[in-house]
Amino acid sequence: MIGTTVARLRRAFPAAEVIVADDGSRDRTAEVAEEAGAVVLRLPRRGKGQALSAAERAAPPGALLLCDADLSGELEALVKLDGDLTVAVFAERVGGGFGLAKRVARGLIEALGGIEVREPLSGQRALSAAARAACFPVAAGFGCEVRMTIDAARSGLRVREVELPLGHRATGRDLGGFVHRARQLRDTVYACGPLGINFHGLRLPLVGWKVGVTNGPAVAAVAALGLIDDLWSGPERGFRAHLRSGRTTGVLKLVGIPAVGLLATRRVCGALLVGLAANALNQLDTRPGRALKVYLAAAVPLDAPVAVAVLLLPYDLREMAMLGDAGSNALGALLGLNSVKRFTGRGQWLAIGALAGLTILGERKSIGAWIERAPVLSWIDRLGRVSV
């Protein structure tokens, strides 16, 4: 099917470059697409939105035409209409479930984007250069189309739909179809929540708030402070930069997280442990899985909860989601609170000294670069992470 789709696109748009983002397929998709004349990006399996973002970075400047690999029909009319984001509506519905995912998607687009649409999940889309700049990188997974529409509408761009006689390999009302639509629904909800951009330039759902939801009011308060930083932080990095800038979300965390620790433990050492541990995990959260691995290694001797970290680790490692400051600060706070419970007075102050030293080191040098230079630590750090 991919070979036919590529051939049709090359005939319809002879001056355009056809790029196929192969999202970790296990068949001959990449080879067939190359034989048909496409430029193929071979990617690790992450999700549709991540693959689209990688393909967009590889594409030349200007307008974009997006389509699914199993499409049948002509798309010339899609690029001829006057609009910034033009979405194809299938003239005839084939397959599908009971419409729950589409209804939720339409409702979210109307609530967050202020527009009504017929086909919120269509992957056949033409984007102007302005829409491309406003929408990319797109949200992760199957939520990319819904968030793309919302971002275009919020940017004041023209969003249009056009009905076309198109076909594709539709899912039915069987187990595979319901699993696919459940993933669509999950990804759509995540795409409309808080998002962050990771070091690879992927726009991923920030799921670290789950650490706060499941571990009591003190950790929830720290997660909330971290989420504020995720959503509204500026370019400042490090204590000195935040203090020089004055009223930043970083300064809010600098004051707020130790205050939470003080209220939760009624001890100055508790405030210091919570604040310094939260900052330490935040410093380490610069590569997928790194902060979670350090947390799990420390959680066992401290008898800290591990369930939520174990659940989040595969998604973080595969760059399908990210902790953000909400998650890394909350995990650090958990370690700090359990340190107060497990250590004696002398042990607490030794831990404070070690964390303070790590903080000072992080202000002067990159801890991540130090980890990557140490062979054993580097191997542990890369373990389970997808390769690019």
mmCIF file of C-alpha atoms in Angstrom:
data_model
loop_
_atom_site.group_PDB
_atom_site.id
_atom_site.type_symbol
_atom_site.label_atom_id
_atom_site.label_comp_id
_atom_site.label_asym_id
_atom_site.label_seq_id
_atom_site.Cartn_x
_atom_site.Cartn_y
_atom_site.Cartn_z
ATOM 1 C CA MET A 1 0.000 0.000 0.000
ATOM 2 C CA ILE A 2 2.791 2.455 0.874
ATOM 3 C CA GLY A 3 4.367 2.010 -2.570
ATOM 4 C CA THR A 4 1.098 2.892 -4.291
ATOM 5 C CA THR A 5 0.602 5.941 -2.056
ATOM 6 C CA VAL A 6 4.117 7.240 -2.720
ATOM 7 C CA ALA A 7 3.789 6.701 -6.472
ATOM 8 C CA ARG A 8 0.473 8.566 -6.530
ATOM 9 C CA LEU A 9 1.900 11.496 -4.580
ATOM 10 C CA ARG A 10 4.936 11.744 -6.862
ATOM 11 C CA ARG A 11 2.690 11.873 -9.927
ATOM 12 C CA ALA A 12 0.403 14.482 -8.394
ATOM 13 C CA PHE A 13 3.212 16.665 -6.991
ATOM 14 C CA PRO A 14 6.281 16.103 -9.212
ATOM 15 C CA ALA A 15 8.192 19.098 -7.807
ATOM 16 C CA ALA A 16 7.702 18.074 -4.180
ATOM 17 C CA GLU A 17 9.847 15.832 -2.009
ATOM 18 C CA VAL A 18 7.989 12.811 -0.608
ATOM 19 C CA ILE A 19 9.207 11.897 2.881
ATOM 20 C CA VAL A 20 8.095 8.715 4.634
ATOM 21 C CA ALA A 21 8.564 8.560 8.407
ATOM 22 C CA ASP A 22 8.920 4.859 9.179
ATOM 23 C CA ASP A 23 7.899 4.578 12.829
ATOM 24 C CA GLY A 24 9.762 1.374 13.662
ATOM 25 C CA SER A 25 7.854 -0.862 11.237
ATOM 26 C CA ARG A 26 8.720 -4.566 11.192
ATOM 27 C CA ASP A 27 7.779 -5.241 7.573
ATOM 28 C CA ARG A 28 9.213 -3.931 4.291
ATOM 29 C CA THR A 29 7.604 -0.472 4.566
ATOM 30 C CA ALA A 30 10.919 1.400 4.376
ATOM 31 C CA GLU A 31 12.272 -0.631 1.455
ATOM 32 C CA VAL A 32 9.042 -0.413 -0.569
ATOM 33 C CA ALA A 33 8.789 3.347 0.015
ATOM 34 C CA GLU A 34 12.384 3.870 -1.138
ATOM 35 C CA GLU A 35 11.792 1.760 -4.231
ATOM 36 C CA ALA A 36 8.802 3.984 -5.034
ATOM 37 C CA GLY A 37 11.004 7.097 -4.841
ATOM 38 C CA ALA A 38 10.445 8.425 -1.311
ATOM 39 C CA VAL A 39 13.034 9.694 1.133
ATOM 40 C CA VAL A 40 12.674 7.398 4.143
ATOM 41 C CA LEU A 41 13.432 8.266 7.752
ATOM 42 C CA ARG A 42 13.995 5.071 9.722
ATOM 43 C CA LEU A 43 12.928 5.865 13.271
ATOM 44 C CA PRO A 44 12.560 3.899 16.515
ATOM 45 C CA ARG A 45 8.939 3.146 17.359
ATOM 46 C CA ARG A 46 7.670 6.092 19.399
ATOM 47 C CA GLY A 47 4.333 7.164 17.958
ATOM 48 C CA LYS A 48 2.694 8.989 15.075
ATOM 49 C CA GLY A 49 3.224 12.520 16.350
ATOM 50 C CA GLN A 50 6.893 11.916 17.112
ATOM 51 C CA ALA A 51 7.415 10.504 13.595
ATOM 52 C CA LEU A 52 5.654 13.488 12.006
ATOM 53 C CA SER A 53 7.810 15.936 13.969
ATOM 54 C CA ALA A 54 10.979 14.174 12.820
ATOM 55 C CA ALA A 55 9.804 14.224 9.195
ATOM 56 C CA GLU A 56 8.912 17.925 9.408
ATOM 57 C CA ARG A 57 12.422 18.769 10.579
ATOM 58 C CA ALA A 58 13.821 16.887 7.580
ATOM 59 C CA ALA A 59 11.501 18.598 5.077
ATOM 60 C CA PRO A 60 12.519 21.691 3.103
ATOM 61 C CA PRO A 61 11.011 25.064 4.118
ATOM 62 C CA GLY A 62 7.519 25.999 2.989
ATOM 63 C CA ALA A 63 4.087 24.407 2.922
ATOM 64 C CA LEU A 64 3.468 20.786 3.911
ATOM 65 C CA LEU A 65 1.064 18.078 2.817
ATOM 66 C CA LEU A 66 0.491 15.292 5.347
ATOM 67 C CA CYS A 67 -1.191 11.987 4.577
ATOM 68 C CA ASP A 68 -1.443 8.463 5.920
ATOM 69 C CA ALA A 69 0.499 5.635 4.315
ATOM 70 C CA ASP A 70 -2.603 3.603 3.441
ATOM 71 C CA LEU A 71 -4.457 6.408 1.656
ATOM 72 C CA SER A 72 -6.248 5.910 -1.649
ATOM 73 C CA GLY A 73 -7.528 8.864 -3.665
ATOM 74 C CA GLU A 74 -6.260 12.220 -4.916
ATOM 75 C CA LEU A 75 -5.213 15.138 -2.696
ATOM 76 C CA GLU A 76 -4.671 17.930 -5.250
ATOM 77 C CA ALA A 77 -7.855 19.717 -4.148
ATOM 78 C CA LEU A 78 -6.544 19.832 -0.580
ATOM 79 C CA VAL A 79 -3.651 22.122 -1.474
ATOM 80 C CA LYS A 80 -5.634 24.367 -3.853
ATOM 81 C CA LEU A 81 -8.032 25.741 -1.253
ATOM 82 C CA ASP A 82 -7.336 29.073 0.420
ATOM 83 C CA GLY A 83 -6.510 28.181 4.003
ATOM 84 C CA ASP A 84 -3.671 27.790 6.457
ATOM 85 C CA LEU A 85 -4.724 24.376 7.744
ATOM 86 C CA THR A 86 -6.936 22.448 5.327
ATOM 87 C CA VAL A 87 -8.261 19.074 6.465
ATOM 88 C CA ALA A 88 -9.742 16.365 4.251
ATOM 89 C CA VAL A 89 -13.098 14.899 5.242
ATOM 90 C CA PHE A 90 -13.775 11.444 3.821
ATOM 91 C CA ALA A 91 -16.877 11.584 1.628
ATOM 92 C CA GLU A 92 -17.873 8.072 2.669
ATOM 93 C CA ARG A 93 -17.324 6.612 6.121
ATOM 94 C CA VAL A 94 -15.853 3.123 6.154
ATOM 95 C CA GLY A 95 -15.321 1.077 9.318
ATOM 96 C CA GLY A 96 -14.888 2.779 12.655
ATOM 97 C CA GLY A 97 -16.385 2.216 16.075
ATOM 98 C CA PHE A 98 -19.132 3.982 17.982
ATOM 99 C CA GLY A 99 -17.716 7.483 17.537
ATOM 100 C CA LEU A 100 -16.597 8.127 21.123
ATOM 101 C CA ALA A 101 -13.037 9.150 20.209
ATOM 102 C CA LYS A 102 -14.306 11.560 17.536
ATOM 103 C CA ARG A 103 -16.899 13.110 19.824
ATOM 104 C CA VAL A 104 -14.318 13.704 22.538
ATOM 105 C CA ALA A 105 -11.891 15.137 19.975
ATOM 106 C CA ARG A 106 -14.537 17.497 18.544
ATOM 107 C CA GLY A 107 -15.470 18.655 22.048
ATOM 108 C CA LEU A 108 -11.857 19.367 22.978
ATOM 109 C CA ILE A 109 -11.239 21.309 19.754
ATOM 110 C CA GLU A 110 -14.356 23.403 20.346
ATOM 111 C CA ALA A 111 -13.509 24.001 24.018
ATOM 112 C CA LEU A 112 -9.810 24.779 23.557
ATOM 113 C CA GLY A 113 -9.684 26.081 19.991
ATOM 114 C CA GLY A 114 -13.064 27.784 19.735
ATOM 115 C CA ILE A 115 -14.042 26.190 16.398
ATOM 116 C CA GLU A 116 -16.351 23.373 15.286
ATOM 117 C CA VAL A 117 -15.022 20.670 12.971
ATOM 118 C CA ARG A 118 -16.500 17.641 11.235
ATOM 119 C CA GLU A 119 -13.389 15.449 11.076
ATOM 120 C CA PRO A 120 -11.035 16.017 14.017
ATOM 121 C CA LEU A 121 -8.862 12.928 13.496
ATOM 122 C CA SER A 122 -8.133 13.062 9.766
ATOM 123 C CA GLY A 123 -4.445 12.729 8.958
ATOM 124 C CA GLN A 124 -4.811 14.204 5.454
ATOM 125 C CA ARG A 125 -3.850 17.843 5.957
ATOM 126 C CA ALA A 126 -2.294 20.725 4.028
ATOM 127 C CA LEU A 127 -0.394 23.319 6.058
ATOM 128 C CA SER A 128 0.822 26.726 4.972
ATOM 129 C CA ALA A 129 4.223 27.896 6.153
ATOM 130 C CA ALA A 130 2.478 29.868 8.911
ATOM 131 C CA ALA A 131 0.511 26.824 10.066
ATOM 132 C CA ARG A 132 3.672 24.734 9.991
ATOM 133 C CA ALA A 133 5.420 27.217 12.286
ATOM 134 C CA ALA A 134 2.435 27.343 14.659
ATOM 135 C CA CYS A 135 1.783 23.601 14.895
ATOM 136 C CA PHE A 136 5.185 21.890 14.846
ATOM 137 C CA PRO A 137 6.499 20.037 16.694
ATOM 138 C CA VAL A 138 3.131 18.334 16.961
ATOM 139 C CA ALA A 139 1.808 16.519 20.007
ATOM 140 C CA ALA A 140 2.776 12.907 20.584
ATOM 141 C CA GLY A 141 1.044 9.793 19.343
ATOM 142 C CA PHE A 142 -2.431 9.824 17.842
ATOM 143 C CA GLY A 143 -3.240 13.141 19.513
ATOM 144 C CA CYS A 144 -1.190 15.088 16.964
ATOM 145 C CA GLU A 145 -4.071 16.034 14.648
ATOM 146 C CA VAL A 146 -6.348 17.290 17.412
ATOM 147 C CA ARG A 147 -3.669 19.476 18.996
ATOM 148 C CA MET A 148 -2.601 20.680 15.532
ATOM 149 C CA THR A 149 -6.112 21.991 14.907
ATOM 150 C CA ILE A 150 -6.249 23.642 18.327
ATOM 151 C CA ASP A 151 -2.836 25.302 17.865
ATOM 152 C CA ALA A 152 -3.793 26.627 14.426
ATOM 153 C CA ALA A 153 -7.090 28.023 15.706
ATOM 154 C CA ARG A 154 -5.444 29.636 18.737
ATOM 155 C CA SER A 155 -2.911 31.281 16.428
ATOM 156 C CA GLY A 156 -5.714 32.956 14.472
ATOM 157 C CA LEU A 157 -5.060 30.907 11.326
ATOM 158 C CA ARG A 158 -7.684 29.842 8.824
ATOM 159 C CA VAL A 159 -8.829 26.261 9.425
ATOM 160 C CA ARG A 160 -10.884 24.717 6.621
ATOM 161 C CA GLU A 161 -12.325 21.304 5.824
ATOM 162 C CA VAL A 162 -13.043 19.869 2.391
ATOM 163 C CA GLU A 163 -14.908 16.678 1.549
ATOM 164 C CA LEU A 164 -12.963 14.395 -0.791
ATOM 165 C CA PRO A 165 -13.532 10.890 -2.237
ATOM 166 C CA LEU A 166 -10.748 9.214 -0.279
ATOM 167 C CA GLY A 167 -10.296 5.753 1.164
ATOM 168 C CA HIS A 168 -8.005 4.063 3.657
ATOM 169 C CA ARG A 169 -7.591 0.809 5.545
ATOM 170 C CA ALA A 170 -10.151 1.352 8.284
ATOM 171 C CA THR A 171 -10.359 -0.443 11.610
ATOM 172 C CA GLY A 172 -13.564 -2.238 12.480
ATOM 173 C CA ARG A 173 -15.557 -3.202 15.545
ATOM 174 C CA ASP A 174 -13.176 -5.946 16.590
ATOM 175 C CA LEU A 175 -10.566 -6.208 19.343
ATOM 176 C CA GLY A 176 -7.802 -4.611 17.255
ATOM 177 C CA GLY A 177 -10.073 -1.741 16.253
ATOM 178 C CA PHE A 178 -11.198 -1.000 19.796
ATOM 179 C CA VAL A 179 -7.588 -1.080 21.082
ATOM 180 C CA HIS A 180 -6.563 1.369 18.343
ATOM 181 C CA ARG A 181 -9.388 3.762 19.173
ATOM 182 C CA ALA A 182 -8.653 3.504 22.898
ATOM 183 C CA ARG A 183 -5.098 4.644 22.123
ATOM 184 C CA GLN A 184 -6.471 7.475 19.994
ATOM 185 C CA LEU A 185 -8.676 8.593 22.865
ATOM 186 C CA ARG A 186 -5.850 8.408 25.403
ATOM 187 C CA ASP A 187 -3.414 10.291 23.177
ATOM 188 C CA THR A 188 -6.029 12.916 22.345
ATOM 189 C CA VAL A 189 -6.664 13.674 26.011
ATOM 190 C CA TYR A 190 -2.924 13.859 26.744
ATOM 191 C CA ALA A 191 -2.355 16.081 23.686
ATOM 192 C CA CYS A 192 -4.792 18.624 25.062
ATOM 193 C CA GLY A 193 -3.072 18.736 28.443
ATOM 194 C CA PRO A 194 0.320 20.197 29.425
ATOM 195 C CA LEU A 195 3.086 19.486 26.904
ATOM 196 C CA GLY A 196 6.835 19.978 26.944
ATOM 197 C CA ILE A 197 9.606 19.808 24.341
ATOM 198 C CA ASN A 198 12.435 17.400 25.104
ATOM 199 C CA PHE A 199 16.081 17.526 24.050
ATOM 200 C CA HIS A 200 15.285 15.824 20.721
ATOM 201 C CA GLY A 201 12.726 18.510 19.887
ATOM 202 C CA LEU A 202 9.756 16.179 20.442
ATOM 203 C CA ARG A 203 6.611 17.636 21.975
ATOM 204 C CA LEU A 204 5.532 15.192 24.659
ATOM 205 C CA PRO A 205 2.829 15.028 27.324
ATOM 206 C CA LEU A 206 4.024 16.091 30.752
ATOM 207 C CA VAL A 207 2.940 13.221 33.000
ATOM 208 C CA GLY A 208 5.057 13.895 36.090
ATOM 209 C CA TRP A 209 2.056 15.372 37.887
ATOM 210 C CA LYS A 210 0.930 11.760 38.437
ATOM 211 C CA VAL A 211 3.694 11.440 41.052
ATOM 212 C CA GLY A 212 2.015 14.191 43.054
ATOM 213 C CA VAL A 213 -1.502 12.830 42.648
ATOM 214 C CA THR A 214 -0.544 9.443 44.113
ATOM 215 C CA ASN A 215 1.758 10.420 47.005
ATOM 216 C CA GLY A 216 0.013 12.772 49.385
ATOM 217 C CA PRO A 217 -0.533 16.534 49.768
ATOM 218 C CA ALA A 218 3.095 17.581 50.334
ATOM 219 C CA VAL A 219 4.334 15.845 47.177
ATOM 220 C CA ALA A 220 1.273 17.135 45.306
ATOM 221 C CA ALA A 221 2.172 20.702 46.313
ATOM 222 C CA VAL A 222 5.746 20.230 45.053
ATOM 223 C CA ALA A 223 4.438 18.742 41.785
ATOM 224 C CA ALA A 224 2.149 21.767 41.371
ATOM 225 C CA LEU A 225 5.096 24.142 41.804
ATOM 226 C CA GLY A 226 7.034 22.145 39.227
ATOM 227 C CA LEU A 227 4.112 22.207 36.808
ATOM 228 C CA ILE A 228 3.946 25.995 37.095
ATOM 229 C CA ASP A 229 7.604 26.070 36.098
ATOM 230 C CA ASP A 230 6.922 23.662 33.199
ATOM 231 C CA LEU A 231 4.162 25.858 31.807
ATOM 232 C CA TRP A 232 5.442 29.380 32.411
ATOM 233 C CA SER A 233 9.202 29.259 32.929
ATOM 234 C CA GLY A 234 11.513 31.638 31.083
ATOM 235 C CA PRO A 235 14.979 31.048 29.644
ATOM 236 C CA GLU A 236 16.737 31.253 33.031
ATOM 237 C CA ARG A 237 18.716 28.184 34.137
ATOM 238 C CA GLY A 238 20.398 27.692 37.526
ATOM 239 C CA PHE A 239 20.009 29.442 40.871
ATOM 240 C CA ARG A 240 22.123 32.450 39.962
ATOM 241 C CA ALA A 241 20.190 33.186 36.772
ATOM 242 C CA HIS A 242 16.848 32.975 38.579
ATOM 243 C CA LEU A 243 18.003 35.154 41.455
ATOM 244 C CA ARG A 244 19.343 37.792 39.048
ATOM 245 C CA SER A 245 16.034 37.821 37.158
ATOM 246 C CA GLY A 246 13.966 38.216 40.311
ATOM 247 C CA ARG A 247 10.337 37.124 39.980
ATOM 248 C CA THR A 248 10.579 33.875 38.051
ATOM 249 C CA THR A 249 8.928 30.487 38.419
ATOM 250 C CA GLY A 250 12.354 29.204 39.458
ATOM 251 C CA VAL A 251 12.440 31.598 42.406
ATOM 252 C CA LEU A 252 8.916 30.435 43.309
ATOM 253 C CA LYS A 253 10.235 26.860 43.471
ATOM 254 C CA LEU A 254 13.365 27.950 45.342
ATOM 255 C CA VAL A 255 11.169 29.388 48.111
ATOM 256 C CA GLY A 256 8.103 27.161 47.824
ATOM 257 C CA ILE A 257 9.578 23.647 47.800
ATOM 258 C CA PRO A 258 11.636 24.025 51.013
ATOM 259 C CA ALA A 259 8.575 25.665 52.602
ATOM 260 C CA VAL A 260 6.548 22.572 51.752
ATOM 261 C CA GLY A 261 9.283 20.421 53.291
ATOM 262 C CA LEU A 262 9.283 22.546 56.436
ATOM 263 C CA LEU A 263 5.501 22.290 56.820
ATOM 264 C CA ALA A 264 5.509 18.542 56.168
ATOM 265 C CA THR A 265 8.361 17.648 58.560
ATOM 266 C CA ARG A 266 8.418 20.552 61.053
ATOM 267 C CA ARG A 267 12.219 20.505 60.772
ATOM 268 C CA VAL A 268 14.789 22.721 59.112
ATOM 269 C CA CYS A 269 16.664 19.635 57.959
ATOM 270 C CA GLY A 270 13.435 18.428 56.356
ATOM 271 C CA ALA A 271 13.092 21.674 54.434
ATOM 272 C CA LEU A 272 16.687 21.391 53.220
ATOM 273 C CA LEU A 273 16.419 17.722 52.268
ATOM 274 C CA VAL A 274 13.193 18.197 50.332
ATOM 275 C CA GLY A 275 14.436 21.320 48.561
ATOM 276 C CA LEU A 276 17.875 19.958 47.673
ATOM 277 C CA ALA A 277 16.631 16.509 46.620
ATOM 278 C CA ALA A 278 13.946 18.067 44.422
ATOM 279 C CA ASN A 279 16.587 20.213 42.751
ATOM 280 C CA ALA A 280 18.976 17.248 42.351
ATOM 281 C CA LEU A 281 16.400 15.128 40.485
ATOM 282 C CA ASN A 282 15.517 18.158 38.378
ATOM 283 C CA GLN A 283 19.182 18.601 37.420
ATOM 284 C CA LEU A 284 19.368 14.953 36.356
ATOM 285 C CA ASP A 285 16.217 15.029 34.225
ATOM 286 C CA THR A 286 18.008 16.015 31.019
ATOM 287 C CA ARG A 287 17.828 12.667 29.216
ATOM 288 C CA PRO A 288 15.033 10.078 29.005
ATOM 289 C CA GLY A 289 14.884 7.777 32.015
ATOM 290 C CA ARG A 290 17.840 9.320 33.867
ATOM 291 C CA ALA A 291 15.966 10.894 36.784
ATOM 292 C CA LEU A 292 13.688 7.871 37.183
ATOM 293 C CA LYS A 293 16.641 5.462 37.319
ATOM 294 C CA VAL A 294 18.357 7.544 40.003
ATOM 295 C CA TYR A 295 15.079 7.768 41.921
ATOM 296 C CA LEU A 296 14.543 3.989 41.821
ATOM 297 C CA ALA A 297 18.135 3.342 42.934
ATOM 298 C CA ALA A 298 17.681 5.673 45.931
ATOM 299 C CA ALA A 299 14.090 4.657 46.695
ATOM 300 C CA VAL A 300 14.940 1.074 47.669
ATOM 301 C CA PRO A 301 17.186 1.873 50.665
ATOM 302 C CA LEU A 302 14.953 4.799 51.646
ATOM 303 C CA ASP A 303 11.772 2.684 51.425
ATOM 304 C CA ALA A 304 10.180 5.283 49.132
ATOM 305 C CA PRO A 305 7.247 4.366 46.837
ATOM 306 C CA VAL A 306 8.329 2.895 43.502
ATOM 307 C CA ALA A 307 5.094 1.915 41.719
ATOM 308 C CA VAL A 308 4.469 5.159 39.844
ATOM 309 C CA ALA A 309 8.147 5.444 38.846
ATOM 310 C CA VAL A 310 8.159 1.897 37.483
ATOM 311 C CA LEU A 311 5.011 2.631 35.476
ATOM 312 C CA LEU A 312 6.403 5.876 34.017
ATOM 313 C CA LEU A 313 9.894 4.571 33.212
ATOM 314 C CA PRO A 314 9.137 2.787 29.883
ATOM 315 C CA TYR A 315 7.231 5.801 28.525
ATOM 316 C CA ASP A 316 10.013 8.182 29.552
ATOM 317 C CA LEU A 317 12.744 5.952 28.099
ATOM 318 C CA ARG A 318 10.942 5.601 24.747
ATOM 319 C CA GLU A 319 10.218 9.351 24.563
ATOM 320 C CA MET A 320 6.479 8.834 24.568
ATOM 321 C CA ALA A 321 6.049 11.100 27.612
ATOM 322 C CA MET A 322 8.250 13.170 29.894
ATOM 323 C CA LEU A 323 8.437 13.950 33.601
ATOM 324 C CA GLY A 324 9.014 17.676 33.375
ATOM 325 C CA ASP A 325 9.778 19.672 36.499
ATOM 326 C CA ALA A 326 6.493 18.511 38.020
ATOM 327 C CA GLY A 327 7.677 14.912 38.026
ATOM 328 C CA SER A 328 11.361 15.355 38.783
ATOM 329 C CA ASN A 329 10.710 17.799 41.639
ATOM 330 C CA ALA A 330 8.015 15.541 43.090
ATOM 331 C CA LEU A 331 10.270 12.470 42.947
ATOM 332 C CA GLY A 332 13.047 14.416 44.650
ATOM 333 C CA ALA A 333 10.629 15.589 47.333
ATOM 334 C CA LEU A 334 9.646 11.968 47.966
ATOM 335 C CA LEU A 335 13.297 11.056 48.503
ATOM 336 C CA GLY A 336 13.773 14.034 50.810
ATOM 337 C CA LEU A 337 10.711 13.194 52.923
ATOM 338 C CA ASN A 338 11.763 9.557 53.271
ATOM 339 C CA SER A 339 15.304 10.608 54.163
ATOM 340 C CA VAL A 340 13.898 12.437 57.182
ATOM 341 C CA LYS A 341 12.133 9.244 58.251
ATOM 342 C CA ARG A 342 15.023 6.825 57.630
ATOM 343 C CA PHE A 343 18.129 8.766 58.678
ATOM 344 C CA THR A 344 19.313 9.832 62.110
ATOM 345 C CA GLY A 345 20.250 13.448 62.743
ATOM 346 C CA ARG A 346 23.856 12.942 61.637
ATOM 347 C CA GLY A 347 22.762 10.956 58.585
ATOM 348 C CA GLN A 348 20.358 13.710 57.584
ATOM 349 C CA TRP A 349 23.084 16.352 57.683
ATOM 350 C CA LEU A 350 25.452 14.114 55.698
ATOM 351 C CA ALA A 351 22.735 13.743 53.069
ATOM 352 C CA ILE A 352 22.221 17.512 53.071
ATOM 353 C CA GLY A 353 25.943 18.035 52.542
ATOM 354 C CA ALA A 354 26.053 15.552 49.652
ATOM 355 C CA LEU A 355 23.014 17.118 47.959
ATOM 356 C CA ALA A 356 24.380 20.623 48.464
ATOM 357 C CA GLY A 357 27.647 19.534 46.845
ATOM 358 C CA LEU A 358 25.716 18.090 43.897
ATOM 359 C CA THR A 359 23.808 21.367 43.555
ATOM 360 C CA ILE A 360 27.027 23.407 43.532
ATOM 361 C CA LEU A 361 28.550 21.014 40.983
ATOM 362 C CA GLY A 362 25.472 21.385 38.788
ATOM 363 C CA GLU A 363 25.803 25.165 38.885
ATOM 364 C CA ARG A 364 29.390 24.980 37.644
ATOM 365 C CA LYS A 365 29.456 21.932 35.354
ATOM 366 C CA SER A 366 27.078 19.662 33.480
ATOM 367 C CA ILE A 367 26.252 16.621 35.615
ATOM 368 C CA GLY A 368 24.927 14.918 32.508
ATOM 369 C CA ALA A 369 28.242 15.334 30.711
ATOM 370 C CA TRP A 370 30.040 13.867 33.736
ATOM 371 C CA ILE A 371 27.711 10.835 33.697
ATOM 372 C CA GLU A 372 28.299 10.317 29.988
ATOM 373 C CA ARG A 373 32.090 10.341 30.477
ATOM 374 C CA ALA A 374 31.993 7.640 33.176
ATOM 375 C CA PRO A 375 31.811 4.251 31.351
ATOM 376 C CA VAL A 376 29.725 2.320 33.916
ATOM 377 C CA LEU A 377 27.366 5.217 34.637
ATOM 378 C CA SER A 378 27.031 5.930 30.940
ATOM 379 C CA TRP A 379 26.048 2.313 30.242
ATOM 380 C CA ILE A 380 23.422 2.351 32.998
ATOM 381 C CA ASP A 381 22.187 5.729 31.790
ATOM 382 C CA ARG A 382 21.657 4.453 28.220
ATOM 383 C CA LEU A 383 20.094 1.157 29.262
ATOM 384 C CA GLY A 384 16.583 0.821 27.833
ATOM 385 C CA ARG A 385 16.695 4.132 25.969
ATOM 386 C CA VAL A 386 15.677 4.123 22.315
ATOM 387 C CA SER A 387 18.442 4.949 19.846
ATOM 388 C CA VAL A 388 17.971 7.633 17.221
#
